[in-house]
JSON list of C-alpha atoms in Angstrom, two decimals:
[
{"chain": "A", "resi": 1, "resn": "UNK", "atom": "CA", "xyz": [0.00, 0.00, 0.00]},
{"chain": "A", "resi": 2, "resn": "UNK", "atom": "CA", "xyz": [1.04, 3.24, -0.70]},
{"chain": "A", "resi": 3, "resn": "UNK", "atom": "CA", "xyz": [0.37, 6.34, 1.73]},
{"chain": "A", "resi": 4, "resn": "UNK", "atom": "CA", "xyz": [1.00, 9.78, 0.80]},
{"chain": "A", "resi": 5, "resn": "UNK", "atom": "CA", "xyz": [0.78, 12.08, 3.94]},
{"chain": "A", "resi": 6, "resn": "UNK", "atom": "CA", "xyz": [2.20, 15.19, 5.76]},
{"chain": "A", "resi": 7, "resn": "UNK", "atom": "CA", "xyz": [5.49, 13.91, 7.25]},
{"chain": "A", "resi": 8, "resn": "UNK", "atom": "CA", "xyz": [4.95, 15.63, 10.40]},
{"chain": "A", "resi": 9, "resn": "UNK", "atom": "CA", "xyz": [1.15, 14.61, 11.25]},
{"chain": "A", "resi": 10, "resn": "UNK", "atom": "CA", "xyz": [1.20, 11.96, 14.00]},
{"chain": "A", "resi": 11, "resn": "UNK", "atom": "CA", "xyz": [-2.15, 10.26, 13.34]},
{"chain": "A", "resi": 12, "resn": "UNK", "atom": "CA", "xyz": [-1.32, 9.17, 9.78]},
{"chain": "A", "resi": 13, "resn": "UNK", "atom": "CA", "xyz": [1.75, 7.90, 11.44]},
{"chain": "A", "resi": 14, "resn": "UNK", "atom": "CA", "xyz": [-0.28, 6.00, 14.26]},
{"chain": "A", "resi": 15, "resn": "UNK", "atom": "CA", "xyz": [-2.98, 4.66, 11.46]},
{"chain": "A", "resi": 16, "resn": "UNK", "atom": "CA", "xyz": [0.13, 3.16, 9.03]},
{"chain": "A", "resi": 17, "resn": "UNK", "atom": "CA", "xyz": [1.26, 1.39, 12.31]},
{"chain": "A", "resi": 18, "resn": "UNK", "atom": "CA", "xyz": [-2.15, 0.20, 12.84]},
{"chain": "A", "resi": 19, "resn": "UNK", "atom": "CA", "xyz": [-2.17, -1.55, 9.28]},
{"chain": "A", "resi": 20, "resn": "UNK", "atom": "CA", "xyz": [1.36, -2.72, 9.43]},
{"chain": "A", "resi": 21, "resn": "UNK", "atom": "CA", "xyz": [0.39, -4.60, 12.04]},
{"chain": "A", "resi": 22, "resn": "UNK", "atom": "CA", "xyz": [-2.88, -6.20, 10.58]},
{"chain": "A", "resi": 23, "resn": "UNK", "atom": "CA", "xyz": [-0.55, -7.28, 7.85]},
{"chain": "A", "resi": 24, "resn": "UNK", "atom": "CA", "xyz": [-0.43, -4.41, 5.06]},
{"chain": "A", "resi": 25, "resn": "UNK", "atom": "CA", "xyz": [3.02, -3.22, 3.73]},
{"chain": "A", "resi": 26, "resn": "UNK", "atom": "CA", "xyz": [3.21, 0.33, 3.61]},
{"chain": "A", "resi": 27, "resn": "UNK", "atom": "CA", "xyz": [5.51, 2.48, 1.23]},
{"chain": "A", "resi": 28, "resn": "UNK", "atom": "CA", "xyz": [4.42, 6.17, 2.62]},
{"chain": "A", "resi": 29, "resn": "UNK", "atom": "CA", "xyz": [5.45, 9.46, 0.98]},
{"chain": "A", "resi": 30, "resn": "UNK", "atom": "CA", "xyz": [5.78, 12.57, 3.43]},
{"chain": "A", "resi": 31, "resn": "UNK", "atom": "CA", "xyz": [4.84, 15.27, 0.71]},
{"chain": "A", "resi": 32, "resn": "UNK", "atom": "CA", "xyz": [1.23, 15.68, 2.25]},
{"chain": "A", "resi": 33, "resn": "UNK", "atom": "CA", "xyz": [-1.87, 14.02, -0.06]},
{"chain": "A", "resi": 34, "resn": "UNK", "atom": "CA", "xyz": [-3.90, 17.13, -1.60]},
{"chain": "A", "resi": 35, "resn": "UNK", "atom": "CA", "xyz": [-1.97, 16.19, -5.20]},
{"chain": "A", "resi": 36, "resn": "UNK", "atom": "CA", "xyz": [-2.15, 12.41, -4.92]},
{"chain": "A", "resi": 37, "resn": "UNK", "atom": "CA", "xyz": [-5.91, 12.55, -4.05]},
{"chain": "A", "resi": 38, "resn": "UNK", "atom": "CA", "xyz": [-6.58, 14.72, -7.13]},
{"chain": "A", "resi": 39, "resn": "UNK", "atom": "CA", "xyz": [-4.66, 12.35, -9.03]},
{"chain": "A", "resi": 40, "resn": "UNK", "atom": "CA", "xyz": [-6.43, 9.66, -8.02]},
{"chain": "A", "resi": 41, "resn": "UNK", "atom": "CA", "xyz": [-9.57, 10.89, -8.42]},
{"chain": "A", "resi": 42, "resn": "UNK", "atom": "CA", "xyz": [-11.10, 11.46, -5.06]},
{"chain": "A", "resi": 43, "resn": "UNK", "atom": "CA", "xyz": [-13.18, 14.39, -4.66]},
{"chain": "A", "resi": 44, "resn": "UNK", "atom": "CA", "xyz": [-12.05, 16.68, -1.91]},
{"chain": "A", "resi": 45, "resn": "UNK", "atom": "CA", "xyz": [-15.57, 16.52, 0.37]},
{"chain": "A", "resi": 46, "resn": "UNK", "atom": "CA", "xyz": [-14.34, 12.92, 1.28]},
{"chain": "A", "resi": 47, "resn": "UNK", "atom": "CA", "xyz": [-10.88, 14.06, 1.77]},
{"chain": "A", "resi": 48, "resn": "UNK", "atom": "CA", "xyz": [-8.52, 13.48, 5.24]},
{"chain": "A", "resi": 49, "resn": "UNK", "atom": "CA", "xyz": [-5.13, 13.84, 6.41]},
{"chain": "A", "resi": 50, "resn": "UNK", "atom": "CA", "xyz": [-4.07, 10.86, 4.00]},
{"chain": "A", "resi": 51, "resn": "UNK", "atom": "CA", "xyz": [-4.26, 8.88, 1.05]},
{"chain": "A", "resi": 52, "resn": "UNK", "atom": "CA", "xyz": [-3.19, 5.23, 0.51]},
{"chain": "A", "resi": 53, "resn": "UNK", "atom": "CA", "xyz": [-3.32, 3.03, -3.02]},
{"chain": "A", "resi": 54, "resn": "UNK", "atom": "CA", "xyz": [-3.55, -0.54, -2.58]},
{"chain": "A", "resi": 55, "resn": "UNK", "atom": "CA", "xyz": [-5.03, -2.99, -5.03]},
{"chain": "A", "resi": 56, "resn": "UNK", "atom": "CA", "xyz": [-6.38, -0.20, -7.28]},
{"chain": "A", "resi": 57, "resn": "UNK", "atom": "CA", "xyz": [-8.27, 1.43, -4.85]},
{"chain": "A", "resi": 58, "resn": "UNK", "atom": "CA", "xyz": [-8.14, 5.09, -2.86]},
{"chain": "A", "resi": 59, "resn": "UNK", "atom": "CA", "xyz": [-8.26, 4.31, 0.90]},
{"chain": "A", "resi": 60, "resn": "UNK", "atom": "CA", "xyz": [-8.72, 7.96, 2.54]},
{"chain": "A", "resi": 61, "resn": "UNK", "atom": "CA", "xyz": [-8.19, 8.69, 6.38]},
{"chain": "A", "resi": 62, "resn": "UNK", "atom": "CA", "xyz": [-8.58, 6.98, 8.66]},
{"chain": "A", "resi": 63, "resn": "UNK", "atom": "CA", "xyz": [-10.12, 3.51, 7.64]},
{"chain": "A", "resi": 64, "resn": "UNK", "atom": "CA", "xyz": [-10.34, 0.45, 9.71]},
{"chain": "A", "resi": 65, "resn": "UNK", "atom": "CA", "xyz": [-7.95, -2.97, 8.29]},
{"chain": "A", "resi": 66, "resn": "UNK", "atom": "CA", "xyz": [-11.18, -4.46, 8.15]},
{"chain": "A", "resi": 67, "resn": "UNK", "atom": "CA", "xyz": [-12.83, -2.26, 5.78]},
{"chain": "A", "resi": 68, "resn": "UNK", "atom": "CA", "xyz": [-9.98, -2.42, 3.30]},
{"chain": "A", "resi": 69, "resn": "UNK", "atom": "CA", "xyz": [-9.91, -6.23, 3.56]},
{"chain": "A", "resi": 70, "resn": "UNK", "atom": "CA", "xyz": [-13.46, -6.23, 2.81]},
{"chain": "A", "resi": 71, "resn": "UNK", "atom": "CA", "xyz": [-13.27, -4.18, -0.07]},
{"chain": "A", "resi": 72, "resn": "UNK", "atom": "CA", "xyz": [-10.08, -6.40, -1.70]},
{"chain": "A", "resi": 73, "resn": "UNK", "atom": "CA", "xyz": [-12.19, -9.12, -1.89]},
{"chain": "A", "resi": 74, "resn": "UNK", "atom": "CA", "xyz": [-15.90, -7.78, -2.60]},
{"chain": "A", "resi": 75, "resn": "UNK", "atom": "CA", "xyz": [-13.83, -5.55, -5.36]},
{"chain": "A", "resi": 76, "resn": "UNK", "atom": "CA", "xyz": [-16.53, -3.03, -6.23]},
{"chain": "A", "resi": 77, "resn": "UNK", "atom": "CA", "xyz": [-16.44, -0.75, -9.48]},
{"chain": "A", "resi": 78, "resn": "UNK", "atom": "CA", "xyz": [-15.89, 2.03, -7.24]},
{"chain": "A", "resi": 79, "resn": "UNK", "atom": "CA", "xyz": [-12.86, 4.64, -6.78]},
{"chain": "A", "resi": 80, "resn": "UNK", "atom": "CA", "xyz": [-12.21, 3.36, -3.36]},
{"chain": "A", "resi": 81, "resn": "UNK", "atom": "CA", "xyz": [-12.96, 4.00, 0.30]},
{"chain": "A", "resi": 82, "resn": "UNK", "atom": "CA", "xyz": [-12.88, 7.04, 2.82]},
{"chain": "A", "resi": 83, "resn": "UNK", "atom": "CA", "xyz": [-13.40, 7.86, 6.39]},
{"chain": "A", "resi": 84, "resn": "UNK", "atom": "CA", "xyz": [-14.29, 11.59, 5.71]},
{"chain": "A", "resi": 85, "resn": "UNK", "atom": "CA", "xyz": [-12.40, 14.21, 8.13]},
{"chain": "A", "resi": 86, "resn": "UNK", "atom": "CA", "xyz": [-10.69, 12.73, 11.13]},
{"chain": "A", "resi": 87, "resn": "UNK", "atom": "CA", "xyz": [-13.12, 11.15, 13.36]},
{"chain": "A", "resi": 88, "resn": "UNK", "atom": "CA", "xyz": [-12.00, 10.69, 16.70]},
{"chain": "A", "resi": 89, "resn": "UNK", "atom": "CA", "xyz": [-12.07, 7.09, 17.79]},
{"chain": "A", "resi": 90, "resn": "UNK", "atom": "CA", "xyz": [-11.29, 5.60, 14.67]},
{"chain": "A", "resi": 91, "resn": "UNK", "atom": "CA", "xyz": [-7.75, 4.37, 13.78]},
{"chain": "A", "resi": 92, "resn": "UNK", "atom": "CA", "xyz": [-4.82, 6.38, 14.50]},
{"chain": "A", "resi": 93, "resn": "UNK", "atom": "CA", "xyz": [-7.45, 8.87, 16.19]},
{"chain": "A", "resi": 94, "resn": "UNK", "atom": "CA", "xyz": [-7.67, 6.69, 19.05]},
{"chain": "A", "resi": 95, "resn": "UNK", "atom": "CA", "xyz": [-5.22, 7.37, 21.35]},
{"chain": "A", "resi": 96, "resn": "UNK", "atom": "CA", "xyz": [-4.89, 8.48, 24.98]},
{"chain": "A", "resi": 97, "resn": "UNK", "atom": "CA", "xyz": [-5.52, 12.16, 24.83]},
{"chain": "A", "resi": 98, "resn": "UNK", "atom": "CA", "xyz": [-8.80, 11.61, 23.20]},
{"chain": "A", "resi": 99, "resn": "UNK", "atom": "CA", "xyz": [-9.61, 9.32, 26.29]},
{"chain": "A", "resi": 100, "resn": "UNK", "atom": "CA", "xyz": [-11.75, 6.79, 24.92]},
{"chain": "A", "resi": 101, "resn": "UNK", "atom": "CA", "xyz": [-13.84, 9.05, 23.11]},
{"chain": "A", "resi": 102, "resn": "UNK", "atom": "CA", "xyz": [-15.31, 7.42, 20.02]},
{"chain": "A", "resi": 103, "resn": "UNK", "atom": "CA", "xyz": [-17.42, 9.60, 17.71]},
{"chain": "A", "resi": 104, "resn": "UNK", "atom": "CA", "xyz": [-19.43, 8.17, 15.24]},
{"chain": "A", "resi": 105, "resn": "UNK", "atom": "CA", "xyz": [-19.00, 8.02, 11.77]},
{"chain": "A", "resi": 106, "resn": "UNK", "atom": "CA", "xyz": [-19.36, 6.02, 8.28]},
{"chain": "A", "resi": 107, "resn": "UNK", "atom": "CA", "xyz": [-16.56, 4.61, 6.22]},
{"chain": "A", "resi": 108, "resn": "UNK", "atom": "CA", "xyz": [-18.14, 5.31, 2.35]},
{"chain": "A", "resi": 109, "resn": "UNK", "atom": "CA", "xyz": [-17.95, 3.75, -0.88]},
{"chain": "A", "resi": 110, "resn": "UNK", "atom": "CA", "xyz": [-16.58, 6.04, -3.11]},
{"chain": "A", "resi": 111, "resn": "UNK", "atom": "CA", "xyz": [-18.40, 5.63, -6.58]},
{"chain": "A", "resi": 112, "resn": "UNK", "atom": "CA", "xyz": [-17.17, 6.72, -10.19]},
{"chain": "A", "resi": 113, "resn": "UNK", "atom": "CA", "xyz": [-19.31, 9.45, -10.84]},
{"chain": "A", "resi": 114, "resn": "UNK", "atom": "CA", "xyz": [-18.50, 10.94, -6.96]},
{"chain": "A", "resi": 115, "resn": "UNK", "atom": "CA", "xyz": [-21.60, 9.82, -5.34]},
{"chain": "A", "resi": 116, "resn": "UNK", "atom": "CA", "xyz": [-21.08, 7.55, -1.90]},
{"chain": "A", "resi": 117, "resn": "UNK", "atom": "CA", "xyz": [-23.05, 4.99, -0.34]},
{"chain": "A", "resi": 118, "resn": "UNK", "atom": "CA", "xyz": [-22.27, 3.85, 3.21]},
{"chain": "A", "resi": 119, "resn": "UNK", "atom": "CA", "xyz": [-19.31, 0.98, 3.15]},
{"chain": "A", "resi": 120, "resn": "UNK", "atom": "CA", "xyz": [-19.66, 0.49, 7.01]},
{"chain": "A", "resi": 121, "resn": "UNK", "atom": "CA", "xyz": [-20.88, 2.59, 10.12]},
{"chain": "A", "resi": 122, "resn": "UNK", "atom": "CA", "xyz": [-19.25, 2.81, 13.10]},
{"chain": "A", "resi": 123, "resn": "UNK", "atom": "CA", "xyz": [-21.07, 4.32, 16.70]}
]
């Protein structure tokens, strides 16, 4: 997988942990991810702190392993995956100074023609 982010943002750092420890090998670029999304075609209103390419497919902030396993095997005509924003309590927004907090949020299917559906909900 391939992860462009900011080289200095500490969540992107904890959420590539996160995944190399599920299993994913990460190659991450510290150049920050505006360009890379645009290149990948990812409209900015589901945009985070980073962007990841694995199998094809845009994985954007902060999405669980599980989602992107998921979505390797279904293999959906779709752009890819994102956790819009930075929701607190998913991964690599989960650690101790947010103190357990967990907001809720939806991991979305990111469709060709920029529309979304819900991929998975988390509460």
């Amino acid at each position: 997988m391939q992860v462009w982010k900011d080289p200095g943002c500490g969540c992107c750092k904890d959420w590539i942990k996160l995944l190399q420890k599920a299993g994913f090998a990460i190659e991450a670029h510290d150049r920050g991810n505006t360009a890379a999304r645009k290149r990948l075609k990812l409209p900015d209103r589901y945009g985070s702190c980073h962007t990841a390419l694995i199998g094809g497919y845009v994985v954007e902030g902060h999405v669980p392993a599980k989602d992107i396993r998921r979505l390797l095997k279904e293999k959906p005509d779709a752009v890819g995956i994102a956790a819009p924003g930075m929701p607190v309590g998913s991964p690599g927004m989960d650690g101790p100074e947010y103190q357990g907090r967990k907001d809720p949020h939806d991991v979305v299917l990111v469709l060709k023609d920029g529309s979304a559906r819900i991929w998975s909900t988390y509460r």
